[in-house]
PDB file of C-alpha atoms in Angstrom:
ATOM      1  CA  MET A  20     -48.210 -34.420  16.306  1.00 97.00           C
ATOM      2  CA  ARG A  21     -44.597 -35.220  17.118  1.00 98.00           C
ATOM      3  CA  PHE A  22     -42.204 -32.662  18.598  1.00 99.00           C
ATOM      4  CA  ASP A  23     -38.425 -33.101  18.659  1.00 99.00           C
ATOM      5  CA  VAL A  24     -36.441 -30.487  20.575  1.00 99.00           C
ATOM      6  CA  LEU A  25     -32.692 -29.955  20.156  1.00 98.00           C
ATOM      7  CA  THR A  26     -31.437 -28.229  23.285  1.00 98.00           C
ATOM      8  CA  LEU A  27     -28.497 -27.948  25.637  1.00 96.00           C
ATOM      9  CA  PHE A  28     -30.828 -28.131  28.621  1.00 96.00           C
ATOM     10  CA  PRO A  29     -33.511 -30.819  28.211  1.00 98.00           C
ATOM     11  CA  GLU A  30     -33.924 -30.901  31.985  1.00 98.00           C
ATOM     12  CA  THR A  31     -35.390 -27.387  31.915  1.00 96.00           C
ATOM     13  CA  ILE A  32     -38.071 -28.435  29.401  1.00 98.00           C
ATOM     14  CA  ARG A  33     -39.005 -31.896  30.670  1.00 98.00           C
ATOM     15  CA  PRO A  34     -40.923 -30.933  33.857  1.00 98.00           C
ATOM     16  CA  TYR A  35     -43.397 -28.759  31.940  1.00 97.00           C
ATOM     17  CA  THR A  36     -44.054 -31.476  29.366  1.00 97.00           C
ATOM     18  CA  GLU A  37     -44.965 -33.825  32.217  1.00 96.00           C
ATOM     19  CA  THR A  38     -47.739 -31.616  33.585  1.00 94.00           C
ATOM     20  CA  SER A  39     -51.101 -30.208  32.519  1.00 92.00           C
ATOM     21  CA  ILE A  40     -52.067 -30.039  28.833  1.00 95.00           C
ATOM     22  CA  LEU A  41     -48.836 -31.399  27.352  1.00 97.00           C
ATOM     23  CA  ASP A  42     -48.817 -34.355  29.733  1.00 97.00           C
ATOM     24  CA  ARG A  43     -52.476 -35.100  28.989  1.00 96.00           C
ATOM     25  CA  ALA A  44     -51.795 -34.911  25.250  1.00 98.00           C
ATOM     26  CA  ARG A  45     -48.886 -37.339  25.580  1.00 97.00           C
ATOM     27  CA  GLU A  46     -50.830 -39.740  27.782  1.00 96.00           C
ATOM     28  CA  HIS A  47     -53.712 -39.953  25.310  1.00 96.00           C
ATOM     29  CA  GLY A  48     -51.547 -40.191  22.197  1.00 97.00           C
ATOM     30  CA  TYR A  49     -52.299 -36.769  20.725  1.00 97.00           C
ATOM     31  CA  ALA A  50     -48.706 -35.548  20.992  1.00 98.00           C
ATOM     32  CA  ASP A  51     -45.312 -37.202  21.173  1.00 98.00           C
ATOM     33  CA  ILE A  52     -42.438 -35.166  22.648  1.00 98.00           C
ATOM     34  CA  HIS A  53     -38.752 -36.075  22.388  1.00 98.00           C
ATOM     35  CA  LEU A  54     -35.920 -34.035  23.909  1.00 99.00           C
ATOM     36  CA  HIS A  55     -32.370 -34.311  22.568  1.00 98.00           C
ATOM     37  CA  ASN A  56     -29.237 -32.960  24.236  1.00 98.00           C
ATOM     38  CA  LEU A  57     -27.016 -31.228  21.677  1.00 97.00           C
ATOM     39  CA  ARG A  58     -23.917 -32.475  23.492  1.00 97.00           C
ATOM     40  CA  SER A  59     -24.844 -35.995  22.392  1.00 97.00           C
ATOM     41  CA  PHE A  60     -24.118 -34.990  18.795  1.00 97.00           C
ATOM     42  CA  THR A  61     -20.748 -33.253  19.056  1.00 95.00           C
ATOM     43  CA  SER A  62     -17.479 -34.833  17.968  1.00 92.00           C
ATOM     44  CA  ASP A  63     -15.569 -32.848  20.595  1.00 92.00           C
ATOM     45  CA  LYS A  64     -14.312 -35.162  23.343  1.00 91.00           C
ATOM     46  CA  HIS A  65     -15.159 -32.549  25.982  1.00 91.00           C
ATOM     47  CA  GLY A  66     -18.727 -32.191  24.753  1.00 91.00           C
ATOM     48  CA  ARG A  67     -18.156 -28.696  23.415  1.00 94.00           C
ATOM     49  CA  VAL A  68     -20.891 -27.335  21.151  1.00 95.00           C
ATOM     50  CA  ASP A  69     -19.949 -23.649  20.843  1.00 94.00           C
ATOM     51  CA  ASP A  70     -17.031 -21.533  19.635  1.00 94.00           C
ATOM     52  CA  ARG A  71     -15.998 -17.955  18.945  1.00 93.00           C
ATOM     53  CA  PRO A  72     -17.420 -16.393  15.754  1.00 90.00           C
ATOM     54  CA  PHE A  73     -15.141 -15.804  12.780  1.00 89.00           C
ATOM     55  CA  GLY A  74     -14.290 -12.124  12.427  1.00 90.00           C
ATOM     56  CA  GLY A  75     -14.545 -11.551  16.160  1.00 86.00           C
ATOM     57  CA  GLY A  76     -17.404 -10.594  18.381  1.00 82.00           C
ATOM     58  CA  ALA A  77     -18.655 -10.937  21.914  1.00 79.00           C
ATOM     59  CA  GLY A  78     -19.435 -14.337  23.368  1.00 86.00           C
ATOM     60  CA  MET A  79     -19.717 -17.786  21.865  1.00 92.00           C
ATOM     61  CA  ILE A  80     -22.140 -19.133  19.268  1.00 93.00           C
ATOM     62  CA  LEU A  81     -23.496 -22.641  18.796  1.00 95.00           C
ATOM     63  CA  GLN A  82     -21.669 -24.628  16.134  1.00 96.00           C
ATOM     64  CA  ILE A  83     -23.408 -26.063  13.102  1.00 96.00           C
ATOM     65  CA  GLU A  84     -21.999 -29.599  13.460  1.00 96.00           C
ATOM     66  CA  PRO A  85     -23.916 -30.795  16.555  1.00 96.00           C
ATOM     67  CA  ILE A  86     -27.126 -29.209  15.272  1.00 97.00           C
ATOM     68  CA  TYR A  87     -26.702 -30.851  11.865  1.00 97.00           C
ATOM     69  CA  GLU A  88     -25.916 -34.239  13.410  1.00 97.00           C
ATOM     70  CA  GLY A  89     -28.839 -33.949  15.796  1.00 98.00           C
ATOM     71  CA  LEU A  90     -31.211 -33.056  12.986  1.00 97.00           C
ATOM     72  CA  LYS A  91     -29.900 -35.929  10.865  1.00 97.00           C
ATOM     73  CA  TYR A  92     -30.509 -38.335  13.745  1.00 98.00           C
ATOM     74  CA  ILE A  93     -34.082 -37.094  14.202  1.00 98.00           C
ATOM     75  CA  VAL A  94     -34.919 -37.262  10.493  1.00 96.00           C
ATOM     76  CA  ASP A  95     -33.464 -40.774  10.186  1.00 96.00           C
ATOM     77  CA  GLN A  96     -35.361 -41.907  13.268  1.00 94.00           C
ATOM     78  CA  TYR A  97     -38.784 -40.573  12.315  1.00 95.00           C
ATOM     79  CA  GLN A  98     -40.229 -40.407   8.814  1.00 93.00           C
ATOM     80  CA  ALA A  99     -42.841 -37.652   8.424  1.00 94.00           C
ATOM     81  CA  ASP A 100     -44.898 -36.421   5.495  1.00 93.00           C
ATOM     82  CA  ASN A 101     -45.128 -32.843   6.746  1.00 97.00           C
ATOM     83  CA  ARG A 102     -42.116 -31.825   8.792  1.00 98.00           C
ATOM     84  CA  ARG A 103     -41.212 -28.298   9.880  1.00 98.00           C
ATOM     85  CA  VAL A 104     -37.746 -27.426  11.237  1.00 98.00           C
ATOM     86  CA  ILE A 105     -37.900 -24.290  13.360  1.00 98.00           C
ATOM     87  CA  LEU A 106     -35.002 -22.304  14.786  1.00 98.00           C
ATOM     88  CA  LEU A 107     -35.954 -20.290  17.858  1.00 97.00           C
ATOM     89  CA  GLY A 108     -34.171 -16.952  17.875  1.00 93.00           C
ATOM     90  CA  ALA A 109     -34.739 -13.313  18.776  1.00 88.00           C
ATOM     91  CA  GLY A 110     -34.543 -12.134  15.161  1.00 88.00           C
ATOM     92  CA  GLY A 111     -37.197 -14.462  13.813  1.00 94.00           C
ATOM     93  CA  GLU A 112     -40.782 -13.992  12.685  1.00 97.00           C
ATOM     94  CA  ARG A 113     -43.273 -13.389  15.497  1.00 98.00           C
ATOM     95  CA  PHE A 114     -45.092 -16.507  16.689  1.00 98.00           C
ATOM     96  CA  THR A 115     -48.847 -15.901  16.683  1.00 98.00           C
ATOM     97  CA  GLN A 116     -52.077 -17.799  17.242  1.00 97.00           C
ATOM     98  CA  PRO A 117     -52.799 -18.063  13.484  1.00 97.00           C
ATOM     99  CA  LYS A 118     -49.337 -19.577  13.012  1.00 98.00           C
ATOM    100  CA  ALA A 119     -49.985 -22.059  15.832  1.00 98.00           C
ATOM    101  CA  LYS A 120     -53.234 -23.017  14.120  1.00 98.00           C
ATOM    102  CA  TRP A 121     -51.457 -23.432  10.778  1.00 98.00           C
ATOM    103  CA  TYR A 122     -48.917 -25.789  12.365  1.00 98.00           C
ATOM    104  CA  GLN A 123     -51.677 -27.839  13.965  1.00 98.00           C
ATOM    105  CA  GLU A 124     -53.507 -28.184  10.656  1.00 98.00           C
ATOM    106  CA  HIS A 125     -50.617 -28.656   8.227  1.00 98.00           C
ATOM    107  CA  ILE A 126     -47.680 -30.417   9.887  1.00 98.00           C
ATOM    108  CA  ASP A 127     -47.287 -33.681  11.757  1.00 97.00           C
ATOM    109  CA  HIS A 128     -43.657 -33.306  12.844  1.00 98.00           C
ATOM    110  CA  CYS A 129     -42.201 -30.176  14.432  1.00 99.00           C
ATOM    111  CA  VAL A 130     -38.449 -29.977  15.090  1.00 98.00           C
ATOM    112  CA  LEU A 131     -37.481 -27.121  17.418  1.00 99.00           C
ATOM    113  CA  ILE A 132     -33.867 -25.948  17.595  1.00 98.00           C
ATOM    114  CA  CYS A 133     -33.126 -23.963  20.749  1.00 98.00           C
ATOM    115  CA  GLY A 134     -30.567 -21.201  20.283  1.00 92.00           C
ATOM    116  CA  ARG A 135     -28.195 -20.385  23.138  1.00 84.00           C
ATOM    117  CA  TYR A 136     -25.439 -18.034  24.237  1.00 67.00           C
ATOM    118  CA  GLU A 137     -24.787 -15.231  21.741  1.00 81.00           C
ATOM    119  CA  GLY A 138     -26.447 -16.987  18.848  1.00 90.00           C
ATOM    120  CA  VAL A 139     -26.229 -19.857  16.391  1.00 95.00           C
ATOM    121  CA  ASP A 140     -23.997 -20.402  13.360  1.00 96.00           C
ATOM    122  CA  SER A 141     -25.981 -18.680  10.591  1.00 95.00           C
ATOM    123  CA  ARG A 142     -25.712 -21.708   8.321  1.00 95.00           C
ATOM    124  CA  VAL A 143     -28.378 -23.340  10.489  1.00 97.00           C
ATOM    125  CA  GLU A 144     -30.852 -20.629   9.497  1.00 95.00           C
ATOM    126  CA  GLU A 145     -29.596 -20.480   5.912  1.00 96.00           C
ATOM    127  CA  HIS A 146     -29.599 -24.195   5.123  1.00 96.00           C
ATOM    128  CA  LEU A 147     -31.345 -26.304   7.772  1.00 97.00           C
ATOM    129  CA  ALA A 148     -34.277 -24.429   9.290  1.00 97.00           C
ATOM    130  CA  ASP A 149     -37.519 -23.893   7.405  1.00 97.00           C
ATOM    131  CA  GLU A 150     -38.067 -20.736   9.419  1.00 97.00           C
ATOM    132  CA  THR A 151     -36.906 -18.804  12.470  1.00 97.00           C
ATOM    133  CA  LEU A 152     -39.411 -17.878  15.167  1.00 97.00           C
ATOM    134  CA  SER A 153     -39.428 -15.342  17.986  1.00 96.00           C
ATOM    135  CA  ILE A 154     -42.005 -15.071  20.770  1.00 97.00           C
ATOM    136  CA  GLY A 155     -41.455 -11.363  21.372  1.00 95.00           C
ATOM    137  CA  GLU A 156     -39.230  -8.314  21.174  1.00 93.00           C
ATOM    138  CA  TYR A 157     -37.009  -9.125  24.128  1.00 90.00           C
ATOM    139  CA  VAL A 158     -33.899 -11.207  24.717  1.00 89.00           C
ATOM    140  CA  LEU A 159     -33.961 -14.570  26.488  1.00 92.00           C
ATOM    141  CA  THR A 160     -31.051 -16.715  27.610  1.00 92.00           C
ATOM    142  CA  GLY A 161     -32.012 -19.456  25.194  1.00 95.00           C
ATOM    143  CA  GLY A 162     -34.708 -21.048  23.080  1.00 97.00           C
ATOM    144  CA  GLU A 163     -36.071 -23.396  25.728  1.00 98.00           C
ATOM    145  CA  LEU A 164     -38.920 -21.141  26.866  1.00 97.00           C
ATOM    146  CA  PRO A 165     -39.961 -20.318  23.279  1.00 98.00           C
ATOM    147  CA  ALA A 166     -39.937 -24.045  22.485  1.00 98.00           C
ATOM    148  CA  LEU A 167     -42.371 -24.650  25.329  1.00 98.00           C
ATOM    149  CA  VAL A 168     -44.560 -21.781  24.140  1.00 98.00           C
ATOM    150  CA  VAL A 169     -44.776 -23.259  20.641  1.00 99.00           C
ATOM    151  CA  MET A 170     -45.492 -26.789  21.878  1.00 99.00           C
ATOM    152  CA  ASP A 171     -48.148 -25.626  24.327  1.00 98.00           C
ATOM    153  CA  ALA A 172     -49.904 -23.320  21.845  1.00 98.00           C
ATOM    154  CA  VAL A 173     -49.977 -25.919  19.069  1.00 98.00           C
ATOM    155  CA  THR A 174     -50.841 -28.951  21.192  1.00 98.00           C
ATOM    156  CA  ARG A 175     -53.898 -27.419  22.827  1.00 97.00           C
ATOM    157  CA  LEU A 176     -55.365 -26.851  19.350  1.00 97.00           C
ATOM    158  CA  ILE A 177     -55.276 -30.561  18.490  1.00 97.00           C
ATOM    159  CA  PRO A 178     -58.859 -31.878  18.511  1.00 96.00           C
ATOM    160  CA  GLY A 179     -59.475 -33.942  21.634  1.00 95.00           C
ATOM    161  CA  VAL A 180     -56.690 -32.472  23.769  1.00 96.00           C
ATOM    162  CA  LEU A 181     -58.884 -30.011  25.662  1.00 93.00           C
ATOM    163  CA  GLY A 182     -61.757 -31.385  27.678  1.00 78.00           C
ATOM    164  CA  ASN A 183     -64.104 -28.636  26.475  1.00 71.00           C
ATOM    165  CA  GLU A 184     -63.674 -27.984  22.764  1.00 66.00           C
ATOM    166  CA  SER A 185     -65.991 -24.966  22.881  1.00 61.00           C
ATOM    167  CA  SER A 186     -63.444 -23.134  25.025  1.00 61.00           C
ATOM    168  CA  LEU A 187     -61.159 -22.833  21.995  1.00 64.00           C
ATOM    169  CA  ALA A 188     -63.739 -20.842  20.068  1.00 60.00           C
ATOM    170  CA  LYS A 189     -64.054 -18.324  22.886  1.00 57.00           C
ATOM    171  CA  GLU A 190     -60.355 -17.684  23.477  1.00 59.00           C
ATOM    172  CA  SER A 191     -58.521 -14.476  22.619  1.00 52.00           C
ATOM    173  CA  PHE A 192     -56.692 -14.380  19.289  1.00 56.00           C
ATOM    174  CA  GLN A 193     -58.408 -17.504  17.964  1.00 54.00           C
ATOM    175  CA  GLU A 194     -60.141 -15.225  15.474  1.00 51.00           C
ATOM    176  CA  SER A 195     -58.708 -11.817  14.647  1.00 46.00           C
ATOM    177  CA  THR A 196     -62.034 -10.068  15.328  1.00 42.00           C
ATOM    178  CA  GLU A 197     -62.748 -11.768  18.633  1.00 56.00           C
ATOM    179  CA  GLY A 198     -61.426 -10.503  21.969  1.00 71.00           C
ATOM    180  CA  GLU A 199     -61.490 -11.888  25.490  1.00 82.00           C
ATOM    181  CA  TYR A 200     -64.183 -10.713  27.876  1.00 90.00           C
ATOM    182  CA  PRO A 201     -63.818 -10.414  31.689  1.00 91.00           C
ATOM    183  CA  GLN A 202     -64.847 -13.526  33.598  1.00 92.00           C
ATOM    184  CA  TYR A 203     -65.887 -13.992  37.234  1.00 92.00           C
ATOM    185  CA  THR A 204     -66.727 -16.860  39.561  1.00 92.00           C
ATOM    186  CA  ARG A 205     -68.021 -17.262  43.144  1.00 91.00           C
ATOM    187  CA  PRO A 206     -68.437 -15.428  45.430  1.00 95.00           C
ATOM    188  CA  ALA A 207     -70.688 -12.875  43.741  1.00 94.00           C
ATOM    189  CA  SER A 208     -69.521 -10.256  46.249  1.00 94.00           C
ATOM    190  CA  PHE A 209     -66.073 -10.106  47.847  1.00 92.00           C
ATOM    191  CA  ALA A 210     -64.932  -7.816  50.675  1.00 90.00           C
ATOM    192  CA  PRO A 211     -61.123  -7.505  50.929  1.00 88.00           C
ATOM    193  CA  ASP A 212     -59.765  -7.220  54.467  1.00 88.00           C
ATOM    194  CA  THR A 213     -56.174  -6.139  53.713  1.00 83.00           C
ATOM    195  CA  PRO A 214     -56.233  -2.492  52.529  1.00 79.00           C
ATOM    196  CA  HIS A 215     -52.553  -2.261  51.602  1.00 76.00           C
ATOM    197  CA  LEU A 216     -52.987  -4.953  48.925  1.00 78.00           C
ATOM    198  CA  ILE A 217     -55.568  -3.046  46.911  1.00 79.00           C
ATOM    199  CA  ARG A 218     -55.658   0.120  44.824  1.00 79.00           C
ATOM    200  CA  SER A 219     -56.437   3.279  46.729  1.00 76.00           C
ATOM    201  CA  ASN A 220     -59.553   3.984  44.637  1.00 79.00           C
ATOM    202  CA  ALA A 221     -61.005   0.470  44.937  1.00 79.00           C
ATOM    203  CA  GLU A 222     -64.471  -0.044  46.362  1.00 83.00           C
ATOM    204  CA  SER A 223     -64.956  -1.838  49.669  1.00 84.00           C
ATOM    205  CA  GLN A 224     -67.071  -4.537  47.984  1.00 88.00           C
ATOM    206  CA  TRP A 225     -66.061  -6.140  44.706  1.00 92.00           C
ATOM    207  CA  THR A 226     -69.180  -7.412  42.993  1.00 94.00           C
ATOM    208  CA  VAL A 227     -69.809  -9.391  39.838  1.00 95.00           C
ATOM    209  CA  PRO A 228     -71.625  -7.329  37.153  1.00 96.00           C
ATOM    210  CA  ALA A 229     -75.371  -7.790  37.503  1.00 96.00           C
ATOM    211  CA  PRO A 230     -76.080  -9.060  33.945  1.00 96.00           C
ATOM    212  CA  LEU A 231     -73.872 -12.091  34.600  1.00 97.00           C
ATOM    213  CA  LEU A 232     -75.973 -12.991  37.643  1.00 96.00           C
ATOM    214  CA  SER A 233     -79.323 -12.459  35.947  1.00 96.00           C
ATOM    215  CA  GLY A 234     -79.718 -15.852  34.285  1.00 96.00           C
ATOM    216  CA  ASP A 235     -80.719 -14.002  31.104  1.00 97.00           C
ATOM    217  CA  HIS A 236     -78.601 -15.493  28.293  1.00 97.00           C
ATOM    218  CA  GLN A 237     -79.206 -12.547  25.983  1.00 97.00           C
ATOM    219  CA  ALA A 238     -78.175 -10.064  28.683  1.00 97.00           C
ATOM    220  CA  VAL A 239     -75.046 -12.085  29.367  1.00 96.00           C
ATOM    221  CA  ALA A 240     -74.142 -12.215  25.656  1.00 96.00           C
ATOM    222  CA  GLU A 241     -74.706  -8.484  25.239  1.00 97.00           C
ATOM    223  CA  TRP A 242     -72.623  -7.662  28.317  1.00 95.00           C
ATOM    224  CA  ARG A 243     -69.756  -9.832  27.071  1.00 94.00           C
ATOM    225  CA  GLU A 244     -69.865  -8.258  23.613  1.00 94.00           C
ATOM    226  CA  THR A 245     -69.811  -4.755  25.104  1.00 95.00           C
ATOM    227  CA  ASN A 246     -66.972  -5.528  27.505  1.00 93.00           C
ATOM    228  CA  LYS A 247     -64.593  -7.385  25.226  1.00 90.00           C
ATOM    229  CA  ARG A 248     -60.963  -6.358  25.623  1.00 81.00           C
ATOM    230  CA  ARG A 249     -60.018  -4.891  22.275  1.00 73.00           C
TER     231      ARG A 249
END
């Protein structure tokens, strides 16, 4: 899977792609990530990529020209059979786990356009993007965080990226009928020594539920089924 990201701030994205799952995926050839600064594609001598909207309005919006030129550069540079161009914006369709799975299974090249400021020239959505995605009903400064969310969610679904493939089958949202269950590790009993950090009604000893300590696989499975977060 190849990702190309058009952004004004590649330096905010790069550190995350060089750690954890994304870094491992890159190192082992499962994912290829390229970051492109929109200012590299503007014809303005000052590197300007935004302007006031026609008809008036608050703030500045990203111009179509640098986005178009950036997209043209990416498409000319990398030939793909199944490419998806995605604009990241607050008004888009909600990004979900099933959509992440669909991307992983059906596309080999994902181009992510990061919105900024007060928006993007609507011709990008009308004529260039295959779809517009949102990661939630709230406003962010730009599309950089959503771009990372999409890359992380899709990449970890690529076979071979995760060390333990069975962990995917047990994760929340992987199947619509399956929820996440509480999980615990050592110690089996924990006694907090700082009262002001804990809830007033908390017990003095926090213990792991007995079925999980029993060694009885059926009891463990039943407890997990009963205690799924729904």
